[in-house]
PDB file of C-alpha atoms in Angstrom:
ATOM      1  CA  MET A  10     120.584  48.053  29.723  1.00 58.00           C
ATOM      2  CA  LYS A  11     121.781  50.230  26.879  1.00 57.00           C
ATOM      3  CA  TRP A  12     118.802  49.487  24.610  1.00 52.00           C
ATOM      4  CA  ILE A  13     116.348  50.512  27.340  1.00 56.00           C
ATOM      5  CA  LYS A  14     118.142  53.844  27.790  1.00 54.00           C
ATOM      6  CA  THR A  15     118.067  54.364  24.033  1.00 58.00           C
ATOM      7  CA  LEU A  16     114.362  53.565  23.907  1.00 52.00           C
ATOM      8  CA  VAL A  17     113.551  55.963  26.761  1.00 50.00           C
ATOM      9  CA  PHE A  18     115.704  58.678  25.179  1.00 50.00           C
ATOM     10  CA  SER A  19     113.984  58.221  21.801  1.00 55.00           C
ATOM     11  CA  GLY A  20     110.556  58.247  23.435  1.00 53.00           C
ATOM     12  CA  PHE A  21     111.385  61.481  25.237  1.00 48.00           C
ATOM     13  CA  TRP A  22     112.368  63.234  22.028  1.00 49.00           C
ATOM     14  CA  LEU A  23     109.348  61.833  20.201  1.00 52.00           C
ATOM     15  CA  LEU A  24     107.064  63.181  22.921  1.00 49.00           C
ATOM     16  CA  LEU A  25     108.831  66.547  22.799  1.00 46.00           C
ATOM     17  CA  ALA A  26     108.429  66.662  19.015  1.00 50.00           C
ATOM     18  CA  LEU A  27     104.714  65.836  19.263  1.00 48.00           C
ATOM     19  CA  CYS A  28     104.191  68.580  21.848  1.00 42.00           C
ATOM     20  CA  ALA A  29     106.008  71.068  19.653  1.00 45.00           C
ATOM     21  CA  ALA A  30     103.921  70.037  16.647  1.00 50.00           C
ATOM     22  CA  ALA A  31     100.728  70.439  18.695  1.00 45.00           C
ATOM     23  CA  LEU A  32     101.759  73.933  19.817  1.00 44.00           C
ATOM     24  CA  LEU A  33     102.618  74.935  16.257  1.00 46.00           C
ATOM     25  CA  SER A  34      99.257  73.596  15.079  1.00 54.00           C
ATOM     26  CA  VAL A  35      97.393  75.636  17.699  1.00 53.00           C
ATOM     27  CA  ALA A  36      99.383  78.755  16.828  1.00 50.00           C
ATOM     28  CA  GLY A  37      98.742  78.223  13.125  1.00 58.00           C
ATOM     29  CA  ALA A  38      95.016  77.696  13.675  1.00 54.00           C
ATOM     30  CA  ALA A  39      94.843  80.823  15.838  1.00 55.00           C
ATOM     31  CA  LEU A  40      96.502  82.934  13.135  1.00 51.00           C
ATOM     32  CA  TYR A  41      94.270  81.502  10.402  1.00 52.00           C
ATOM     33  CA  PHE A  42      90.912  81.727  12.197  1.00 55.00           C
ATOM     34  CA  ALA A  43      91.481  84.801  14.409  1.00 60.00           C
ATOM     35  CA  PRO A  44      90.341  87.428  11.851  1.00 63.00           C
ATOM     36  CA  GLY A  45      86.898  85.804  11.519  1.00 70.00           C
ATOM     37  CA  LEU A  46      86.211  85.051  15.192  1.00 87.00           C
ATOM     38  CA  PRO A  47      83.381  86.873  17.016  1.00 88.00           C
ATOM     39  CA  ASP A  48      84.387  89.332  19.725  1.00 91.00           C
ATOM     40  CA  VAL A  49      84.093  87.544  23.094  1.00 90.00           C
ATOM     41  CA  ARG A  50      83.802  90.919  24.881  1.00 92.00           C
ATOM     42  CA  GLN A  51      80.130  91.022  23.911  1.00 92.00           C
ATOM     43  CA  LEU A  52      79.544  88.289  26.500  1.00 90.00           C
ATOM     44  CA  GLN A  53      80.316  90.741  29.301  1.00 88.00           C
ATOM     45  CA  ASP A  54      76.928  92.445  28.894  1.00 85.00           C
ATOM     46  CA  PHE A  55      74.942  89.974  26.816  1.00 83.00           C
ATOM     47  CA  GLU A  56      71.151  90.308  27.156  1.00 80.00           C
ATOM     48  CA  LEU A  57      69.128  87.105  26.920  1.00 79.00           C
ATOM     49  CA  HIS A  58      65.614  86.932  25.519  1.00 71.00           C
ATOM     50  CA  THR A  59      63.021  86.548  28.256  1.00 68.00           C
ATOM     51  CA  PRO A  60      59.257  86.046  27.821  1.00 61.00           C
ATOM     52  CA  LEU A  61      56.691  88.729  28.530  1.00 54.00           C
ATOM     53  CA  ARG A  62      55.211  88.023  31.971  1.00 61.00           C
ATOM     54  CA  ILE A  63      51.982  89.420  33.362  1.00 65.00           C
ATOM     55  CA  TYR A  64      51.452  89.528  37.134  1.00 62.00           C
ATOM     56  CA  THR A  65      48.552  90.351  39.402  1.00 72.00           C
ATOM     57  CA  ARG A  66      48.745  93.376  41.662  1.00 75.00           C
ATOM     58  CA  ASP A  67      49.985  91.166  44.507  1.00 70.00           C
ATOM     59  CA  GLY A  68      52.770  89.645  42.397  1.00 70.00           C
ATOM     60  CA  LYS A  69      51.276  86.356  41.188  1.00 68.00           C
ATOM     61  CA  LEU A  70      52.174  85.254  37.666  1.00 61.00           C
ATOM     62  CA  ILE A  71      49.033  84.902  35.510  1.00 59.00           C
ATOM     63  CA  GLY A  72      50.472  84.839  31.968  1.00 60.00           C
ATOM     64  CA  GLU A  73      53.677  84.230  30.050  1.00 63.00           C
ATOM     65  CA  TYR A  74      54.197  84.866  26.337  1.00 56.00           C
ATOM     66  CA  GLY A  75      57.206  84.035  24.195  1.00 60.00           C
ATOM     67  CA  GLU A  76      58.969  81.222  22.356  1.00 67.00           C
ATOM     68  CA  GLU A  77      61.557  80.711  25.094  1.00 74.00           C
ATOM     69  CA  ARG A  78      60.709  80.131  28.758  1.00 84.00           C
ATOM     70  CA  ARG A  79      63.606  81.630  30.702  1.00 88.00           C
ATOM     71  CA  MET A  80      64.265  83.106  34.141  1.00 90.00           C
ATOM     72  CA  ALA A  81      67.802  84.437  34.288  1.00 91.00           C
ATOM     73  CA  ILE A  82      69.662  83.919  37.557  1.00 94.00           C
ATOM     74  CA  SER A  83      73.031  85.001  38.928  1.00 95.00           C
ATOM     75  CA  TYR A  84      75.856  82.633  39.839  1.00 97.00           C
ATOM     76  CA  ASP A  85      75.136  83.163  43.548  1.00 97.00           C
ATOM     77  CA  GLU A  86      71.607  81.831  43.022  1.00 97.00           C
ATOM     78  CA  ILE A  87      72.819  78.473  41.697  1.00 97.00           C
ATOM     79  CA  PRO A  88      72.672  75.859  44.495  1.00 97.00           C
ATOM     80  CA  GLU A  89      76.081  74.358  45.239  1.00 97.00           C
ATOM     81  CA  ASP A  90      74.861  70.789  44.845  1.00 96.00           C
ATOM     82  CA  PHE A  91      73.397  71.688  41.441  1.00 97.00           C
ATOM     83  CA  ILE A  92      76.830  72.957  40.360  1.00 97.00           C
ATOM     84  CA  GLN A  93      78.322  69.646  41.473  1.00 97.00           C
ATOM     85  CA  ALA A  94      75.665  67.704  39.555  1.00 97.00           C
ATOM     86  CA  LEU A  95      76.253  69.782  36.418  1.00 96.00           C
ATOM     87  CA  LEU A  96      80.015  69.330  36.552  1.00 96.00           C
ATOM     88  CA  ALA A  97      79.600  65.585  37.118  1.00 96.00           C
ATOM     89  CA  ALA A  98      77.454  65.418  33.991  1.00 95.00           C
ATOM     90  CA  GLU A  99      79.205  67.850  31.669  1.00 94.00           C
ATOM     91  CA  ASP A 100      82.705  68.889  32.721  1.00 94.00           C
ATOM     92  CA  ALA A 101      84.296  67.308  35.796  1.00 93.00           C
ATOM     93  CA  TYR A 102      87.500  69.374  35.503  1.00 94.00           C
ATOM     94  CA  TYR A 103      85.794  72.706  34.814  1.00 95.00           C
ATOM     95  CA  PHE A 104      87.472  74.605  37.643  1.00 95.00           C
ATOM     96  CA  GLU A 105      90.879  73.126  36.773  1.00 93.00           C
ATOM     97  CA  HIS A 106      91.259  73.579  32.997  1.00 93.00           C
ATOM     98  CA  ARG A 107      91.643  76.869  31.128  1.00 92.00           C
ATOM     99  CA  GLY A 108      88.761  76.473  28.703  1.00 92.00           C
ATOM    100  CA  VAL A 109      89.888  73.312  26.925  1.00 92.00           C
ATOM    101  CA  ASP A 110      90.311  69.860  28.467  1.00 87.00           C
ATOM    102  CA  PRO A 111      92.956  67.844  26.557  1.00 83.00           C
ATOM    103  CA  ARG A 112      91.514  64.623  28.010  1.00 77.00           C
ATOM    104  CA  GLY A 113      88.094  65.325  26.534  1.00 70.00           C
ATOM    105  CA  LEU A 114      89.541  66.258  23.155  1.00 69.00           C
ATOM    106  CA  ALA A 115      91.661  63.098  23.096  1.00 69.00           C
ATOM    107  CA  ARG A 116      88.583  61.005  23.851  1.00 68.00           C
ATOM    108  CA  ALA A 117      86.645  62.795  21.113  1.00 59.00           C
ATOM    109  CA  ALA A 118      89.498  62.194  18.652  1.00 60.00           C
ATOM    110  CA  VAL A 119      89.455  58.464  19.392  1.00 60.00           C
ATOM    111  CA  GLU A 120      85.675  58.392  18.855  1.00 57.00           C
ATOM    112  CA  LEU A 121      86.087  60.324  15.606  1.00 56.00           C
ATOM    113  CA  VAL A 122      88.569  57.788  14.251  1.00 54.00           C
ATOM    114  CA  SER A 123      86.655  54.720  15.465  1.00 57.00           C
ATOM    115  CA  SER A 124      83.369  55.995  13.988  1.00 53.00           C
ATOM    116  CA  GLY A 125      84.851  56.566  10.542  1.00 54.00           C
ATOM    117  CA  GLY A 126      84.867  60.358  10.701  1.00 50.00           C
ATOM    118  CA  ASP A 127      81.517  61.073  12.374  1.00 52.00           C
ATOM    119  CA  ILE A 128      81.729  63.615  15.210  1.00 50.00           C
ATOM    120  CA  GLN A 129      80.383  62.003  18.389  1.00 51.00           C
ATOM    121  CA  SER A 130      80.792  63.704  21.796  1.00 53.00           C
ATOM    122  CA  GLY A 131      83.064  66.488  20.560  1.00 58.00           C
ATOM    123  CA  GLY A 132      84.955  66.753  23.870  1.00 75.00           C
ATOM    124  CA  SER A 133      83.417  70.153  24.621  1.00 89.00           C
ATOM    125  CA  THR A 134      83.975  71.774  28.001  1.00 94.00           C
ATOM    126  CA  ILE A 135      81.337  74.061  29.514  1.00 96.00           C
ATOM    127  CA  THR A 136      83.376  77.040  28.282  1.00 96.00           C
ATOM    128  CA  MET A 137      83.392  75.640  24.751  1.00 95.00           C
ATOM    129  CA  GLN A 138      79.631  75.076  24.947  1.00 94.00           C
ATOM    130  CA  VAL A 139      79.134  78.717  25.946  1.00 96.00           C
ATOM    131  CA  ALA A 140      81.222  79.788  22.955  1.00 94.00           C
ATOM    132  CA  ARG A 141      79.066  77.642  20.670  1.00 93.00           C
ATOM    133  CA  ASN A 142      75.698  78.625  22.169  1.00 92.00           C
ATOM    134  CA  TYR A 143      76.347  82.369  22.236  1.00 93.00           C
ATOM    135  CA  LEU A 144      78.776  83.062  19.393  1.00 92.00           C
ATOM    136  CA  LEU A 145      78.709  80.221  16.843  1.00 89.00           C
ATOM    137  CA  THR A 146      76.346  78.024  14.880  1.00 80.00           C
ATOM    138  CA  LEU A 147      75.408  74.502  15.961  1.00 77.00           C
ATOM    139  CA  ASP A 148      76.743  72.726  12.851  1.00 78.00           C
ATOM    140  CA  ARG A 149      78.896  69.692  13.657  1.00 76.00           C
ATOM    141  CA  THR A 150      82.032  70.453  11.633  1.00 79.00           C
ATOM    142  CA  LEU A 151      85.744  70.439  12.355  1.00 80.00           C
ATOM    143  CA  THR A 152      86.006  74.133  11.441  1.00 84.00           C
ATOM    144  CA  ARG A 153      83.395  75.079  14.029  1.00 84.00           C
ATOM    145  CA  LYS A 154      85.166  72.941  16.628  1.00 87.00           C
ATOM    146  CA  ILE A 155      88.460  74.772  16.035  1.00 87.00           C
ATOM    147  CA  ARG A 156      86.721  78.151  16.331  1.00 91.00           C
ATOM    148  CA  GLU A 157      85.007  76.904  19.494  1.00 92.00           C
ATOM    149  CA  ILE A 158      88.361  75.992  21.045  1.00 92.00           C
ATOM    150  CA  LEU A 159      89.961  79.336  20.175  1.00 94.00           C
ATOM    151  CA  LEU A 160      87.006  81.291  21.564  1.00 94.00           C
ATOM    152  CA  ALA A 161      87.043  79.218  24.767  1.00 95.00           C
ATOM    153  CA  LEU A 162      90.707  80.071  25.317  1.00 94.00           C
ATOM    154  CA  GLN A 163      89.912  83.761  24.863  1.00 94.00           C
ATOM    155  CA  MET A 164      86.903  83.609  27.166  1.00 95.00           C
ATOM    156  CA  GLU A 165      88.914  82.128  30.020  1.00 95.00           C
ATOM    157  CA  GLN A 166      91.244  85.142  29.849  1.00 95.00           C
ATOM    158  CA  LEU A 167      88.395  87.665  29.877  1.00 95.00           C
ATOM    159  CA  LEU A 168      85.762  86.111  32.157  1.00 96.00           C
ATOM    160  CA  SER A 169      85.867  84.322  35.503  1.00 96.00           C
ATOM    161  CA  LYS A 170      84.760  80.714  35.880  1.00 97.00           C
ATOM    162  CA  GLN A 171      81.713  81.942  37.767  1.00 97.00           C
ATOM    163  CA  GLU A 172      80.724  84.351  34.979  1.00 96.00           C
ATOM    164  CA  ILE A 173      81.081  81.634  32.336  1.00 97.00           C
ATOM    165  CA  LEU A 174      79.002  79.174  34.350  1.00 97.00           C
ATOM    166  CA  GLU A 175      76.313  81.818  34.840  1.00 97.00           C
ATOM    167  CA  LEU A 176      76.158  82.344  31.068  1.00 96.00           C
ATOM    168  CA  TYR A 177      75.899  78.588  30.584  1.00 97.00           C
ATOM    169  CA  VAL A 178      73.054  77.842  33.010  1.00 97.00           C
ATOM    170  CA  ASN A 179      70.926  80.714  31.671  1.00 96.00           C
ATOM    171  CA  LYS A 180      71.288  79.854  27.983  1.00 93.00           C
ATOM    172  CA  ILE A 181      71.126  76.065  27.616  1.00 94.00           C
ATOM    173  CA  PHE A 182      68.028  74.477  26.099  1.00 94.00           C
ATOM    174  CA  LEU A 183      66.566  71.831  28.430  1.00 95.00           C
ATOM    175  CA  GLY A 184      63.466  70.659  26.576  1.00 92.00           C
ATOM    176  CA  HIS A 185      59.790  71.727  26.551  1.00 90.00           C
ATOM    177  CA  ARG A 186      60.651  75.349  25.694  1.00 89.00           C
ATOM    178  CA  ALA A 187      62.734  75.631  28.880  1.00 93.00           C
ATOM    179  CA  TYR A 188      65.925  77.649  28.471  1.00 94.00           C
ATOM    180  CA  GLY A 189      68.104  77.770  31.547  1.00 95.00           C
ATOM    181  CA  ILE A 190      67.990  75.778  34.741  1.00 96.00           C
ATOM    182  CA  ALA A 191      65.541  78.034  36.616  1.00 96.00           C
ATOM    183  CA  ALA A 192      62.950  77.657  33.865  1.00 94.00           C
ATOM    184  CA  ALA A 193      63.553  73.882  33.757  1.00 95.00           C
ATOM    185  CA  ALA A 194      62.832  73.641  37.503  1.00 96.00           C
ATOM    186  CA  GLU A 195      59.461  75.289  36.950  1.00 93.00           C
ATOM    187  CA  VAL A 196      58.628  73.300  33.794  1.00 93.00           C
ATOM    188  CA  TYR A 197      59.447  69.838  35.137  1.00 95.00           C
ATOM    189  CA  TYR A 198      58.732  70.202  38.861  1.00 95.00           C
ATOM    190  CA  ASP A 199      56.710  73.430  39.224  1.00 93.00           C
ATOM    191  CA  THR A 200      59.179  74.369  41.956  1.00 94.00           C
ATOM    192  CA  PRO A 201      61.806  77.123  42.355  1.00 94.00           C
ATOM    193  CA  LEU A 202      65.348  75.937  41.656  1.00 96.00           C
ATOM    194  CA  ALA A 203      66.457  76.448  45.262  1.00 95.00           C
ATOM    195  CA  ASP A 204      63.704  74.128  46.546  1.00 96.00           C
ATOM    196  CA  LEU A 205      64.498  71.128  44.339  1.00 97.00           C
ATOM    197  CA  SER A 206      65.725  67.901  45.894  1.00 97.00           C
ATOM    198  CA  LEU A 207      69.183  66.585  45.025  1.00 97.00           C
ATOM    199  CA  ALA A 208      67.637  63.926  42.773  1.00 97.00           C
ATOM    200  CA  GLN A 209      65.635  66.579  40.890  1.00 97.00           C
ATOM    201  CA  LYS A 210      68.723  68.738  40.428  1.00 97.00           C
ATOM    202  CA  ALA A 211      70.630  65.742  39.076  1.00 97.00           C
ATOM    203  CA  MET A 212      67.752  65.060  36.676  1.00 96.00           C
ATOM    204  CA  ILE A 213      67.934  68.603  35.257  1.00 97.00           C
ATOM    205  CA  ALA A 214      71.743  68.462  35.149  1.00 96.00           C
ATOM    206  CA  GLY A 215      71.437  65.449  32.857  1.00 95.00           C
ATOM    207  CA  LEU A 216      69.355  67.277  30.249  1.00 96.00           C
ATOM    208  CA  PRO A 217      71.934  69.338  28.262  1.00 94.00           C
ATOM    209  CA  LYS A 218      73.347  66.245  26.547  1.00 90.00           C
ATOM    210  CA  ALA A 219      70.007  65.349  24.910  1.00 91.00           C
ATOM    211  CA  PRO A 220      67.118  67.492  26.209  1.00 92.00           C
ATOM    212  CA  SER A 221      64.501  65.990  23.916  1.00 87.00           C
ATOM    213  CA  SER A 222      65.217  62.356  24.802  1.00 86.00           C
ATOM    214  CA  PHE A 223      66.513  62.600  28.396  1.00 88.00           C
ATOM    215  CA  ASN A 224      63.769  64.745  29.893  1.00 90.00           C
ATOM    216  CA  PRO A 225      61.443  63.074  32.446  1.00 92.00           C
ATOM    217  CA  LEU A 226      58.265  63.973  30.560  1.00 92.00           C
ATOM    218  CA  ALA A 227      59.229  62.510  27.190  1.00 89.00           C
ATOM    219  CA  ASN A 228      61.209  59.497  28.403  1.00 92.00           C
ATOM    220  CA  PRO A 229      61.003  58.859  32.187  1.00 93.00           C
ATOM    221  CA  GLU A 230      62.976  55.594  32.092  1.00 94.00           C
ATOM    222  CA  ARG A 231      65.896  57.013  30.122  1.00 94.00           C
ATOM    223  CA  ALA A 232      65.879  60.175  32.248  1.00 95.00           C
ATOM    224  CA  LEU A 233      66.044  58.051  35.404  1.00 96.00           C
ATOM    225  CA  ILE A 234      69.049  56.103  34.099  1.00 95.00           C
ATOM    226  CA  ARG A 235      70.822  59.364  33.253  1.00 96.00           C
ATOM    227  CA  ARG A 236      69.963  60.856  36.665  1.00 96.00           C
ATOM    228  CA  ASN A 237      71.270  57.819  38.548  1.00 97.00           C
ATOM    229  CA  TRP A 238      74.503  57.899  36.553  1.00 96.00           C
ATOM    230  CA  ILE A 239      75.017  61.541  37.536  1.00 97.00           C
ATOM    231  CA  LEU A 240      74.368  60.777  41.211  1.00 97.00           C
ATOM    232  CA  PHE A 241      76.911  57.967  41.012  1.00 96.00           C
ATOM    233  CA  ARG A 242      79.440  60.341  39.428  1.00 95.00           C
ATOM    234  CA  MET A 243      78.808  62.879  42.203  1.00 95.00           C
ATOM    235  CA  ARG A 244      79.450  60.243  44.836  1.00 93.00           C
ATOM    236  CA  GLU A 245      82.666  59.163  43.112  1.00 90.00           C
TER     237      GLU A 245
END
């Protein structure tokens, strides 16, 4: 029917116009915010704070001093099933997107409108979280979100997915002074990361969203619900 063809034709041009407007908006934001953005190249040799550790002559740890408990690890030291648990919890399309996931941003926009303007999930990818944790403040504002997006796009051009994920797992706060997944394994299970069970890895993978309320020491029941959800997501 003629009216159906007209409707499809109009919808096509409307979609094209919206895409063009979105591209112009991104370009405009990049031009406006670019002069004040931090230099992402500093992430190539960023040094994390680690506590002072004292060992016995035979290599046993007898003391640790510092505000942050952290044991930095390389990407190759991250167990594969932990990576899968982390992606199931935080960013399922991490290895497919280029720093920004339009689906996550669309979901965050819907939440923003439905909540009356309060920022909820934010739609942040792992790359965007690295940009925020290393280069930006933690304030929940639209300006910071735009800067986060622009930095994530730059990071994906400069660093590999593996390098970005390594930065992420070594920086994130996971409760009880644990920063990074290796420290969290020791804090919660007194076990090296590589020796954790799948369920324990899923438990730690669930902490970045709310480390104070999801950790198994502060709230075992809530942590268990979060862990089981992650295991279900991994299976799916």
